[in-house]
Each structure stands twice: as structure tokens, then as C-alpha cells.
Coordinates of C-alpha atoms in Angstrom, one line a residue:
M1 CA 16.7 16.5 77.0
N2 CA 15.2 13.1 76.3
G3 CA 11.7 12.1 75.3
F4 CA 10.9 9.6 78.0
S5 CA 7.9 10.5 79.9
L6 CA 8.3 9.9 83.8
S7 CA 5.1 8.0 85.4
K8 CA 3.6 9.5 88.4
E9 CA 5.5 7.1 91.0
Q10 CA 8.8 8.0 89.0
L11 CA 8.1 11.9 88.8
D12 CA 7.4 12.0 92.6
A13 CA 10.8 10.2 93.3
A14 CA 12.7 12.6 91.2
T15 CA 11.5 15.7 92.4
S16 CA 10.9 14.9 96.0
S17 CA 11.4 17.9 98.2
K18 CA 13.2 15.8 100.9
S19 CA 16.8 16.5 101.4
H20 CA 17.6 13.0 102.1
L21 CA 15.6 10.5 100.2
L22 CA 15.4 6.7 99.6
I23 CA 14.1 5.1 96.7
I24 CA 13.2 1.2 96.4
A25 CA 13.5 0.6 92.8
P26 CA 13.2 -3.2 91.8
P27 CA 14.7 -4.1 88.5
G28 CA 13.0 -2.6 85.2
C29 CA 11.3 0.1 87.1
G30 CA 13.1 3.0 85.7
K31 CA 15.7 3.5 88.5
T32 CA 18.4 4.9 86.2
E33 CA 15.9 7.1 84.8
V34 CA 14.6 8.4 87.8
L35 CA 18.2 8.9 89.1
A36 CA 19.0 10.7 86.0
H37 CA 16.1 13.2 86.5
R38 CA 16.8 13.3 90.3
A39 CA 20.2 14.7 89.3
A40 CA 18.5 17.3 87.1
H41 CA 16.5 18.4 90.0
Q42 CA 19.2 18.5 92.2
I43 CA 21.1 20.8 90.2
G44 CA 18.6 23.5 91.0
H45 CA 20.0 23.4 94.7
L46 CA 23.6 23.8 93.6
E47 CA 25.4 27.2 94.4
R48 CA 28.5 28.6 92.4
N49 CA 31.3 26.0 91.7
Q50 CA 29.3 23.1 93.2
R51 CA 28.4 19.7 91.7
V52 CA 26.4 16.6 92.0
L53 CA 28.1 13.3 93.1
A54 CA 26.8 9.9 91.4
L55 CA 28.4 7.2 92.9
T56 CA 27.7 3.6 91.4
F57 CA 28.8 0.4 92.6
T58 CA 30.4 -0.9 89.1
K59 CA 31.9 0.5 86.0
R60 CA 29.2 -0.7 83.7
A61 CA 26.7 0.9 86.1
R62 CA 28.7 4.4 85.8
S63 CA 28.6 4.0 82.3
N64 CA 24.5 3.3 82.2
L65 CA 24.3 6.3 84.3
E66 CA 26.4 8.6 82.5
E67 CA 24.5 7.7 79.3
R68 CA 21.2 8.4 80.8
L69 CA 22.3 11.7 82.3
R70 CA 23.6 12.9 78.8
S71 CA 20.3 12.2 77.4
V72 CA 18.3 14.0 80.2
L73 CA 20.7 16.8 80.7
G74 CA 22.6 17.0 77.2
H75 CA 26.3 16.6 77.1
T76 CA 27.5 19.9 78.1
K77 CA 25.3 20.4 81.4
A78 CA 25.8 16.6 82.5
R79 CA 29.6 17.0 82.0
R80 CA 30.1 20.3 83.7
Q81 CA 27.4 19.7 86.8
I82 CA 27.3 16.1 87.3
V83 CA 30.6 13.8 88.6
V84 CA 29.9 10.4 88.2
H85 CA 32.4 7.8 89.8
N86 CA 32.1 4.1 90.7
L87 CA 33.0 3.7 94.3
H88 CA 36.6 2.2 93.8
G89 CA 37.1 5.0 91.3
F90 CA 36.1 7.9 93.9
A91 CA 38.2 5.9 96.6
T92 CA 41.2 6.2 94.4
Q93 CA 40.6 10.0 93.6
V94 CA 40.4 10.6 97.3
V95 CA 43.7 8.7 97.8
L96 CA 45.6 10.3 94.9
G97 CA 44.7 13.7 96.1
H98 CA 45.6 13.5 99.7
G99 CA 47.4 10.4 100.4
R100 CA 50.3 12.4 101.7
T101 CA 48.3 13.6 104.3
I102 CA 48.4 10.2 106.0
G103 CA 52.0 9.5 105.2
L104 CA 51.5 7.5 101.9
D105 CA 54.6 7.7 99.6
M106 CA 52.8 9.1 96.5
N107 CA 55.9 8.9 94.2
E108 CA 55.9 5.2 93.4
L109 CA 52.5 4.2 94.6
V110 CA 51.4 1.1 92.8
L111 CA 47.5 0.9 92.1
P112 CA 45.7 -2.4 92.3
K113 CA 44.1 -4.9 89.8
T114 CA 41.9 -7.3 90.4
S115 CA 44.6 -10.2 90.1
T116 CA 47.1 -8.4 92.6
M117 CA 45.8 -9.8 95.6
R118 CA 46.0 -13.3 94.1
R119 CA 49.1 -13.2 92.6
A120 CA 50.6 -11.9 96.1
M121 CA 49.3 -14.9 97.8
E122 CA 50.6 -17.4 95.3
A123 CA 54.0 -15.6 95.3
A124 CA 53.8 -15.6 99.3
G125 CA 52.8 -19.5 99.9
R126 CA 49.9 -20.8 97.6
G127 CA 47.9 -23.5 99.2
S128 CA 44.6 -24.0 100.6
A129 CA 45.3 -21.1 103.3
M130 CA 45.0 -18.4 100.5
Y131 CA 41.3 -18.2 100.7
E132 CA 41.1 -17.7 104.1
A133 CA 43.9 -15.3 104.1
E134 CA 42.1 -13.0 101.5
R135 CA 39.1 -13.5 103.8
V136 CA 40.8 -12.1 106.7
L137 CA 42.6 -9.3 105.0
S138 CA 39.5 -8.1 103.5
E139 CA 37.6 -8.3 106.7
I140 CA 40.2 -6.4 108.9
K141 CA 40.5 -3.7 106.0
R142 CA 36.8 -2.7 106.5
A143 CA 37.8 -0.4 109.1
P144 CA 39.6 2.6 108.7
L145 CA 43.2 1.4 110.0
S146 CA 46.6 2.5 109.4
D147 CA 49.0 0.3 107.9
A148 CA 50.3 -0.4 111.3
E149 CA 47.3 -1.1 113.0
V150 CA 46.5 -3.5 110.1
L151 CA 49.5 -5.8 111.1
T152 CA 48.6 -5.4 114.8
A153 CA 45.0 -6.7 113.7
I154 CA 46.5 -9.4 111.9
R155 CA 48.8 -10.6 114.6
Q156 CA 45.9 -10.5 117.2
R157 CA 44.3 -13.3 115.3
V158 CA 44.8 -16.8 116.7
P159 CA 47.8 -18.0 114.7
T160 CA 46.9 -20.3 111.9
Q161 CA 48.5 -21.3 108.5
A162 CA 46.2 -18.5 106.9
I163 CA 47.0 -15.9 109.4
E164 CA 50.7 -16.2 108.9
L165 CA 49.9 -16.1 105.0
A166 CA 48.1 -13.1 105.6
E167 CA 50.7 -11.3 107.6
R168 CA 53.4 -12.2 104.9
V169 CA 51.3 -10.7 102.2
E170 CA 50.7 -7.5 104.0
R171 CA 54.0 -6.8 104.8
S172 CA 55.3 -7.3 101.3
R173 CA 52.6 -5.2 100.1
Q174 CA 53.6 -2.3 102.4
E175 CA 57.3 -2.7 101.6
T176 CA 56.6 -2.5 97.9
N177 CA 54.4 0.3 98.2
Q178 CA 51.6 -1.5 96.3
L179 CA 47.9 -1.2 97.3
H180 CA 45.2 -3.5 97.0
Y181 CA 41.7 -2.6 96.0
D182 CA 40.7 -3.1 100.0
D183 CA 43.3 -0.5 100.6
L184 CA 41.8 2.0 98.4
L185 CA 38.5 2.0 100.3
R186 CA 40.5 2.1 103.7
H187 CA 42.7 4.9 102.8
A188 CA 40.0 6.9 101.5
Q189 CA 37.7 6.4 104.4
R190 CA 40.8 7.5 106.7
L191 CA 41.3 10.7 104.5
L192 CA 37.7 11.4 104.7
R193 CA 37.3 11.2 108.3
I194 CA 39.8 13.9 108.6
P195 CA 37.5 16.9 109.1
A196 CA 39.5 19.3 107.0
I197 CA 39.6 16.9 103.8
A198 CA 35.7 16.1 104.2
R199 CA 34.8 19.8 104.3
L200 CA 36.7 20.0 100.9
Y201 CA 34.2 17.4 99.5
Q202 CA 31.3 18.5 101.2
A203 CA 31.7 22.3 100.1
H204 CA 32.3 20.9 96.4
F205 CA 29.3 18.5 96.4
N206 CA 26.0 19.8 97.4
A207 CA 24.2 16.5 96.5
V208 CA 25.1 12.9 96.3
L209 CA 23.1 9.9 94.5
I210 CA 24.1 6.6 95.6
D211 CA 23.2 3.8 93.1
E212 CA 22.3 0.2 94.3
F213 CA 22.8 1.0 98.0
Q214 CA 22.1 -2.7 99.1
D215 CA 25.4 -3.6 97.3
L216 CA 27.5 -1.2 99.7
S217 CA 29.6 -2.4 102.7
M218 CA 29.1 0.0 105.9
Q219 CA 32.6 1.3 104.8
Q220 CA 31.5 2.3 101.3
L221 CA 28.4 3.9 103.0
D222 CA 30.9 5.9 105.2
L223 CA 32.5 7.2 102.1
A224 CA 29.4 8.2 100.4
L225 CA 28.0 10.0 103.9
L226 CA 31.2 11.8 104.3
S227 CA 31.4 13.2 100.6
C228 CA 28.2 14.9 101.1
T229 CA 26.0 16.3 104.2
S230 CA 23.7 18.7 102.2
R231 CA 21.3 16.4 100.0
R232 CA 21.5 12.6 99.9
T233 CA 19.6 10.2 97.7
F234 CA 19.9 6.5 97.8
A235 CA 18.3 4.1 95.2
G236 CA 18.3 0.3 94.9
D237 CA 16.3 -2.8 95.8
P238 CA 17.2 -5.1 99.0
L239 CA 15.7 -8.0 97.0
Q240 CA 18.8 -7.7 94.8
G241 CA 21.4 -7.9 97.3
I242 CA 24.1 -10.4 96.0
Y243 CA 27.6 -8.9 97.3
S244 CA 27.7 -10.1 101.0
W245 CA 30.7 -11.9 99.8
A246 CA 32.7 -9.0 98.8
G247 CA 31.5 -7.2 102.0
A248 CA 28.3 -5.8 101.4
A249 CA 25.9 -5.6 104.4
P250 CA 22.4 -5.1 103.0
A251 CA 20.6 -4.8 106.2
E252 CA 22.8 -3.0 108.2
V253 CA 23.0 -0.3 105.2
E254 CA 19.4 -0.3 104.7
A255 CA 18.9 0.5 108.3
E256 CA 21.2 3.2 108.4
V257 CA 20.0 4.9 105.4
Q258 CA 16.2 4.7 106.8
R259 CA 17.5 6.7 109.7
T260 CA 19.0 9.3 107.6
C261 CA 16.1 9.3 105.1
G262 CA 13.0 8.0 106.8
Q263 CA 10.3 6.0 104.8
P264 CA 11.2 5.0 101.1
I265 CA 9.3 6.0 98.1
R266 CA 8.7 2.6 96.3
L267 CA 8.4 2.1 92.7
R268 CA 6.0 -0.9 91.6
E269 CA 5.6 -0.7 88.1
S270 CA 7.8 -2.5 85.4
Y271 CA 8.7 -0.8 82.3
R272 CA 10.9 -4.0 81.3
S273 CA 9.5 -7.2 81.3
S274 CA 6.8 -8.7 79.5
P275 CA 4.0 -10.1 81.4
K276 CA 4.8 -13.6 81.0
V277 CA 8.5 -12.8 82.2
L278 CA 7.0 -10.7 85.2
D279 CA 4.9 -13.6 86.3
V280 CA 8.0 -15.7 86.8
V281 CA 10.2 -12.9 88.3
N282 CA 7.0 -12.1 90.9
A283 CA 6.7 -15.8 91.8
V284 CA 10.5 -15.6 92.9
S285 CA 10.2 -12.3 94.6
E286 CA 7.0 -13.2 96.6
Q287 CA 9.1 -15.8 98.0
V288 CA 12.1 -13.8 99.0
Y289 CA 9.7 -11.0 100.3
P290 CA 5.8 -11.3 100.4
G291 CA 4.3 -8.3 98.6
S292 CA 6.7 -7.4 96.6
S293 CA 5.2 -8.4 93.1
L294 CA 5.3 -5.8 90.5
V295 CA 2.9 -4.9 87.7
S296 CA 3.5 -4.4 83.8
A297 CA 3.1 -0.7 83.1
Q298 CA 2.7 -1.4 79.3
S299 CA 1.4 -5.0 79.3
Q300 CA -0.7 -4.6 75.9
L301 CA 2.4 -3.6 74.1
W302 CA 4.1 -7.2 74.1
P303 CA 3.5 -9.4 71.3
G304 CA 1.5 -12.5 72.9
G305 CA 2.3 -11.1 76.3
G306 CA 6.0 -12.2 75.9
Y307 CA 7.3 -15.7 76.4
S308 CA 8.5 -17.8 79.3
A309 CA 9.2 -21.8 79.4
A310 CA 11.5 -24.2 80.8
L311 CA 14.1 -26.6 79.0
V312 CA 15.1 -29.8 80.4
L313 CA 18.1 -31.2 78.6
S314 CA 20.0 -34.5 78.9
D315 CA 23.5 -33.0 79.5
G316 CA 25.5 -30.0 79.1
A317 CA 26.5 -30.7 75.4
A318 CA 22.8 -31.1 74.5
E319 CA 22.0 -27.8 76.2
A320 CA 24.6 -25.9 74.4
E321 CA 23.6 -27.3 71.0
V322 CA 19.9 -26.3 71.9
L323 CA 20.9 -22.7 73.0
R324 CA 23.1 -22.1 69.9
R325 CA 19.9 -23.4 67.6
V326 CA 17.4 -21.1 69.4
A327 CA 19.9 -18.0 69.4
R328 CA 20.2 -18.4 65.6
S329 CA 16.4 -18.9 65.1
I330 CA 15.9 -15.4 67.3
M331 CA 18.7 -13.7 65.3
E332 CA 17.4 -14.6 62.0
R333 CA 13.9 -13.3 62.9
A334 CA 15.0 -10.3 65.0
P335 CA 18.7 -9.3 63.9
E336 CA 18.4 -6.4 66.4
A337 CA 17.6 -8.7 69.4
S338 CA 19.9 -9.0 72.4
I339 CA 20.1 -12.5 74.0
G340 CA 21.9 -13.0 77.7
I341 CA 22.9 -16.7 78.4
I342 CA 23.3 -16.1 82.2
T343 CA 24.7 -18.4 84.6
R344 CA 25.4 -18.6 88.4
A345 CA 28.9 -19.7 88.2
G346 CA 31.4 -19.6 84.9
W347 CA 32.1 -23.2 85.1
R348 CA 28.6 -24.2 84.3
R349 CA 29.1 -22.2 80.9
K350 CA 31.8 -24.2 79.7
N351 CA 29.9 -26.2 76.9
I352 CA 27.9 -23.2 76.0
D353 CA 31.2 -20.9 75.5
S354 CA 32.6 -23.7 73.2
A355 CA 29.5 -23.9 71.3
F356 CA 29.4 -20.3 70.4
A357 CA 33.5 -19.5 70.1
E358 CA 33.1 -20.2 66.3
E359 CA 29.7 -18.5 65.7
T360 CA 30.0 -16.0 62.8
A361 CA 26.3 -15.2 61.6
F362 CA 25.9 -12.6 64.8
L363 CA 28.0 -11.1 67.4
V364 CA 29.1 -13.1 70.5
R365 CA 30.2 -11.2 73.6
R366 CA 31.8 -12.8 76.4
W367 CA 31.7 -10.5 79.5
D368 CA 34.2 -11.9 81.3
L369 CA 37.0 -11.0 78.5
A370 CA 38.2 -7.3 78.4
I371 CA 38.7 -8.0 74.7
D372 CA 34.9 -8.2 74.3
D373 CA 34.2 -5.1 76.3
P374 CA 32.7 -2.3 73.6
G375 CA 34.2 0.7 75.5
I376 CA 37.6 -0.8 75.9
V377 CA 37.7 -2.2 72.3
A378 CA 36.6 1.4 71.0
L379 CA 39.3 3.2 73.2
I380 CA 42.0 0.7 71.8
Q381 CA 41.0 1.3 68.2
S382 CA 40.7 5.0 68.4
T383 CA 44.2 5.1 70.0
V384 CA 46.0 2.7 68.1
A385 CA 44.5 4.6 64.8
T386 CA 46.7 7.8 65.7
L387 CA 50.0 5.7 66.5
P388 CA 52.6 5.3 63.4
H389 CA 52.6 2.3 61.2
G390 CA 54.6 -0.5 62.7
S391 CA 54.0 0.7 66.3
S392 CA 54.4 -2.5 68.7
I393 CA 51.5 -4.0 70.9
G394 CA 53.7 -2.9 73.7
N395 CA 53.5 0.7 72.7
A396 CA 49.9 0.7 72.2
R397 CA 49.2 -0.6 75.5
L398 CA 51.5 2.3 76.9
A399 CA 49.7 4.9 74.7
V400 CA 46.0 3.6 76.0
L401 CA 47.1 3.6 79.5
K402 CA 48.5 7.2 79.2
S403 CA 45.1 8.4 77.9
L404 CA 43.2 6.9 81.0
D405 CA 42.3 8.9 84.3
P406 CA 44.8 7.6 86.6
A407 CA 42.0 7.3 89.0
D408 CA 40.1 4.9 86.8
V409 CA 41.7 1.6 88.2
D410 CA 38.8 -0.6 86.7
A411 CA 39.5 0.7 82.9
R412 CA 43.2 0.4 83.4
E413 CA 42.9 -3.4 84.3
L414 CA 40.6 -3.9 81.6
V415 CA 43.1 -2.2 79.2
D416 CA 46.0 -4.5 80.5
D417 CA 43.8 -7.7 80.2
A418 CA 42.9 -6.8 76.5
F419 CA 46.6 -6.1 75.6
D420 CA 47.4 -9.5 77.3
T421 CA 44.9 -11.0 74.9
L422 CA 46.3 -9.1 71.8
E423 CA 49.8 -10.2 72.8
Q424 CA 49.0 -13.9 72.7
G425 CA 48.5 -13.6 68.9
E426 CA 50.9 -13.4 66.2
A427 CA 50.5 -9.9 64.8
A428 CA 53.6 -7.9 63.9
S429 CA 52.1 -4.5 65.0
A430 CA 49.4 -3.1 67.1
K431 CA 47.3 -2.1 64.1
V432 CA 47.5 -5.5 62.6
A433 CA 46.4 -7.1 66.1
V434 CA 43.7 -4.4 66.4
K435 CA 42.1 -5.7 62.9
S436 CA 41.4 -9.0 64.9
I437 CA 39.0 -7.5 67.6
K438 CA 35.5 -7.8 67.2
S439 CA 33.9 -4.5 66.8
F440 CA 30.9 -3.5 69.2
D441 CA 29.1 -0.3 69.4
P442 CA 30.5 1.4 72.6
K443 CA 27.1 3.5 72.7
Q444 CA 25.2 0.5 73.8
S445 CA 25.9 -1.4 77.0
V446 CA 24.1 -4.3 75.5
G447 CA 23.8 -4.3 71.5
P448 CA 22.3 -7.1 69.3
G449 CA 23.8 -10.6 69.5
V450 CA 24.5 -13.1 72.2
H451 CA 26.0 -12.3 75.6
L452 CA 27.5 -14.8 77.7
L453 CA 28.1 -13.7 81.5
N454 CA 27.2 -14.6 85.0
A455 CA 24.8 -13.3 87.4
H456 CA 27.0 -10.7 89.1
T457 CA 28.4 -9.4 85.9
G458 CA 24.9 -8.8 84.3
K459 CA 23.3 -7.4 87.3
G460 CA 21.6 -3.9 86.2
Q461 CA 21.6 -4.9 82.6
Q462 CA 18.6 -6.0 80.4
F463 CA 18.3 -8.4 77.2
D464 CA 15.5 -9.1 74.9
W465 CA 15.8 -12.9 75.8
V466 CA 17.2 -14.3 78.8
F467 CA 18.6 -17.9 79.1
A468 CA 18.8 -18.7 82.9
I469 CA 21.1 -21.6 82.8
G470 CA 21.7 -24.3 85.3
L471 CA 18.7 -24.6 87.9
E472 CA 20.4 -27.7 89.6
E473 CA 21.4 -28.1 93.0
G474 CA 25.4 -27.4 93.2
H475 CA 25.1 -24.8 91.0
L476 CA 22.0 -22.9 91.9
P477 CA 22.1 -22.8 94.9
G478 CA 25.9 -23.8 94.8
R479 CA 27.1 -26.6 97.2
R480 CA 28.8 -23.9 99.8
N481 CA 25.4 -21.7 100.0
S482 CA 22.9 -24.3 101.0
A483 CA 21.7 -22.7 104.1
G484 CA 21.1 -19.8 106.0
D485 CA 21.9 -16.5 104.8
A486 CA 24.0 -17.7 102.1
L487 CA 21.1 -19.7 100.8
A488 CA 18.9 -16.7 101.0
E489 CA 21.2 -14.6 99.0
E490 CA 21.5 -17.5 96.2
Q491 CA 17.7 -17.0 95.5
R492 CA 18.1 -13.3 95.4
V493 CA 20.9 -14.5 92.6
L494 CA 18.1 -16.3 90.9
L495 CA 16.1 -13.3 90.9
V496 CA 18.7 -11.2 89.5
M497 CA 19.1 -13.6 86.8
L498 CA 15.4 -13.9 85.9
S499 CA 14.6 -10.2 86.1
R500 CA 17.2 -9.3 83.4
A501 CA 14.5 -10.5 80.9
R502 CA 12.4 -8.2 78.8
H503 CA 10.5 -10.3 76.0
G504 CA 11.3 -13.6 76.8
L505 CA 12.9 -15.9 79.6
V506 CA 13.8 -19.6 79.6
V507 CA 15.2 -21.5 82.5
T508 CA 17.3 -24.5 81.7
G509 CA 18.3 -27.6 83.7
T510 CA 19.9 -31.0 82.6
R511 CA 19.3 -34.5 83.8
M512 CA 23.2 -35.3 83.9
T513 CA 25.9 -32.8 84.9
D514 CA 29.9 -32.9 85.3
G515 CA 31.7 -33.3 88.2
A516 CA 35.3 -33.8 89.5
Y517 CA 34.9 -37.7 88.9
G518 CA 32.8 -37.5 85.8
P519 CA 29.2 -37.1 84.8
Y520 CA 26.5 -37.6 87.7
Q521 CA 22.8 -37.2 87.7
A522 CA 21.5 -33.9 88.5
T523 CA 19.1 -32.8 90.8
P524 CA 16.6 -30.1 90.0
S525 CA 17.3 -27.0 91.9
R526 CA 14.8 -26.7 95.1
W527 CA 13.6 -23.3 93.3
W528 CA 12.5 -25.2 90.0
S529 CA 8.9 -26.2 90.9
G530 CA 8.2 -22.6 92.3
L531 CA 8.7 -21.0 88.7
G532 CA 5.3 -22.3 87.4
L533 CA 6.9 -22.8 84.2
Q534 CA 5.8 -25.2 81.5
H535 CA 8.4 -27.7 80.7
S536 CA 10.0 -28.8 77.4
S537 CA 12.8 -31.0 76.3
T538 CA 13.0 -29.3 72.7
A539 CA 13.3 -25.8 71.1
S540 CA 10.6 -26.3 68.7
D541 CA 7.8 -24.4 71.0
I542 CA 10.2 -21.4 71.4
E543 CA 10.7 -21.3 67.5
A544 CA 6.8 -21.4 67.3
H545 CA 6.6 -18.6 69.4
L546 CA 9.1 -16.8 67.4
D547 CA 7.4 -17.3 64.2
A548 CA 4.2 -16.1 65.7
D549 CA 5.0 -13.0 67.5
L550 CA 8.6 -12.1 67.5
T551 CA 8.2 -10.4 63.8
A552 CA 6.4 -7.5 65.9
A553 CA 8.7 -5.1 67.7
A554 CA 8.6 -5.5 71.4
P555 CA 8.6 -2.1 73.4
K556 CA 11.9 -0.3 74.3
T557 CA 12.5 1.1 77.7

């Protein structure tokens, strides 16, 4: 058991006697800790050979919850009585276990990677129709249709170049026995709608915990509901719903969950953010949903009340130079600090990535590179250490893949991507190649150093310092998302970015930005003025704060 003491509102949520419970947990309110204690509470209701199922939305969220479960329950109890999957992993397990029931050829079934769909589109036709074809296939496959029914649904659409491309891709997929990510969910839903199969899971799982419910599609919600009928706990925050482009239906899901669970328990105390950070977060959350402000649970513990500011730089190159200078200042004064440099889109980070590429004074991790993933790096290093000297990189790849759970499609993809990077080097063997990998602590989802990432990747994470980059029209909000529901979601993306910060938060904007036809004058984001931040064009005030306050230890959650 860990030494973390739950607050009254957290304890009420973790130990609620309700069989079906909805917990509204804004960022920093201890959601993962509450879920871990909720799992411990639900263990008391298990019968012989039953377990608790915990479903998360991403691989990183799964790792975070597993770590917290081990701290609350201990390694042995957590392993024996709790099963943690992300949704694609759970769907894959269902398909691999029962696919023959719906006529799938399991002998040569090819599991997907994120790049599988895009490569299939490029092979079938390329062109501007690809994106619409992908959207159509994704939309159709959000229902529990058979392969034949998918083809019928495509043919029922008004014929266009995109529809023709979608049909070619789907026919090729079926002929080669290849699954795409949407097929995993679709087939798992079909299988769990077979009463005999559903009863197997419902008998095995006496309780299910669903993390980040607002990011679920209705199909994913159906999978969660079908897996367990006895005791259901949903946790998340509708103001953090930023995945509609991937099929998430936050309003519909929340309405369905409330029909099952009734009125939610709401957490309102923030244990993550300093008062000054929380002021900025609250300024945005109140615009998104009035009355949603959080209070700092430990305001007296933050040196100087934390820090928040805005930097206005001339262009992307100047911005990158200042960020590197400030990052060095932070790391010199607080070597254990974590710094998240977060953009809405990857293209906006181009200058910044280049500026930090050769940094050696501290660790720099790019979250879009599998070779920088701490868990994947640790797995590769430990496996390669057992191989004979002279083993090739290709043999090492096979050995690492063999060690993985076949249902862990996300990890398999990361391993493949990491080895693709290793093979681009000139190392003569796997052991030599592994020596070039940066070493991160696999026990820390966020360790000391600089972390370069986008908003969606960083969801659920926290950093001592956050630099929210590029508050300019065209980036945040993006050009394609400047009206209606899409604009509302962009504002939630901003909220996600800001709420990653613990001690310090700095937002940036530039006067000039790069476009397809060269530099042009940037327009500040429509949300810039509502943040209530003091503006600066230099890093000197941040460094002054560091000299005054950062030597004191900020509280840890």
C-alpha cells in the first residue's frame, strides 16, 4: 500500500456503495489515484476466480494506472486481481480468443499498425481522396457489421472517387486477411453481442472501471458495457474531450453513462497545479463550462504561488532559442524538473525540435519517436542483453516482438518503429545499436528533462513546467476547426495543454510565422486575451523567478 491519503471527496468516490458510479474528475484532482482505490474497494465484491477489469483509452494511461494500482495494492494483489487493458488491447484479446466464432481465419490473421490504413490507401490510389475514404471507412465500421455488410454499406454511398477508393482498400484488406484498427473494435463488438461469449466475460469480471469516458465512441462504450454488468465505474472529465475526430462522442456517451449511473460525484480540488497555474486553467474552463473552476488543495506549499506568464517572440527561430535558454536555466537550478513543451500540431514544433536535437546537458525526449519511449527502450535493452554477441538488429527485432503479448498491438507497433530507427544507423550488431539509445527511467512516465509533444499525446500527463506553444490563429485554433463544434473542441485542446502544468506555465506566440508561401504576420489566438497573463518578450523574468523560488521543492502528487 502507498502512503497517499485520500481527501474526503476522493474517499467518497473511491468507496461509494453504488454499483454503477460516474466520477467527474478534472485534471489534477487525483483521478488515477481514486480509480486505483476504487479498484481496491471493488475487490471486496469479487467471488472466487473473478477479477476487476480496468479499461483505459491509451497505452500511456494504462501504464499510469498499472503503476498506481501496484502502489495501492502491491504487485502480487494487483497482478492477480486486476486486469488492465487499453481499449484496442482488450478488443484484440476478444478477437484472438473468439474470432473463429464469426468466421475469421485466425491462422494467417494480420494485426494492424497505425500506418496500415495509410499504406493501404497509398497502394490503392493515393490522391486527395484518401482522407475522405479513411473517414468513410471509419464511420461505417463504428457499427457491428460483418465484412460483407461493410462492403454493402460502402456501395450504398453516393459514388465518388473517395467511395471507390474505400471499396478497393476494403476488398484488398479482406482478401489479404489484414485487420485495421477499426476492424478490431468492430469484430470485438460483434463477438461480445453474442450472448454466450458476453456471459464468459461477465462471469469473469465482477467490476469494470472505465478511464476517460469522454474519449469513448459509442462502439467503445458498448464494449465496456458488454464486458461487465455487475459493477461499473466511469471516470473522466467532459471538458477534456478532444477526440471527436477519432470517433469519440462525449455528449452521447455522457448521457448514456448518466442513464446507467445517475448523478455523478464531482471532484473539485486540484492537487497538481500551483495557484497561478490554476488561475489560468480556471479562466479557460469557465469559458468552456461556467462553474467548473477548481480550487488548489495545497496552495500554501507552492513557492511564490507558482508561476505563469506569456512570451511574445518575433518568429519561430527566436521562440526556439528562448525556450532552449529557459530550459537550460530550469535544469541548472532544478535537475529533477520535468519540462513539457506542448503544441497543438507537430508542424508548429519544427524549429523547437531542431533547437533541442543536439542538447546533451539534459535528457530530451520526443514523444512522437518510439525510440524515445522509456518502456520500449527498456524492453529492447533487456532483450538484446540476452542475445549472443553479433546478433543482428533484425534478429533482435524478432526476439523483442516474440516477448510481447500478441494482443498488445500498440506495443508491437512501437517496437517495430523503434527498430526501424535503429536500422537507419550503421551499427554492425544489435548490441552496438542499443548503445546509441538514450536511456530513460522506465518507472517514470514523465522523468526529468525536456519533453517535446503535442496536446493529444500529452493528455493525462503532468510536468513541473509547461510551455504551451503557438497561441496563434491557424494553429490554435487550427484553420479547419474555426467554427461550431470543432472550434469548441479546439478550446478544450487548449485547456488540456494548460492543465498539464504543475509549478509553472508559459504560453507563447510569435509575431511572424511560416506558411506554405513563406513567412507572414501571425494573428494572436482569439483566446489569448482571456488567459489574463502578463506579457513579456524576453526570458529574464522567468529566470528571475527561478533564482527567487525554484530552489525550494514544489509539492509532488
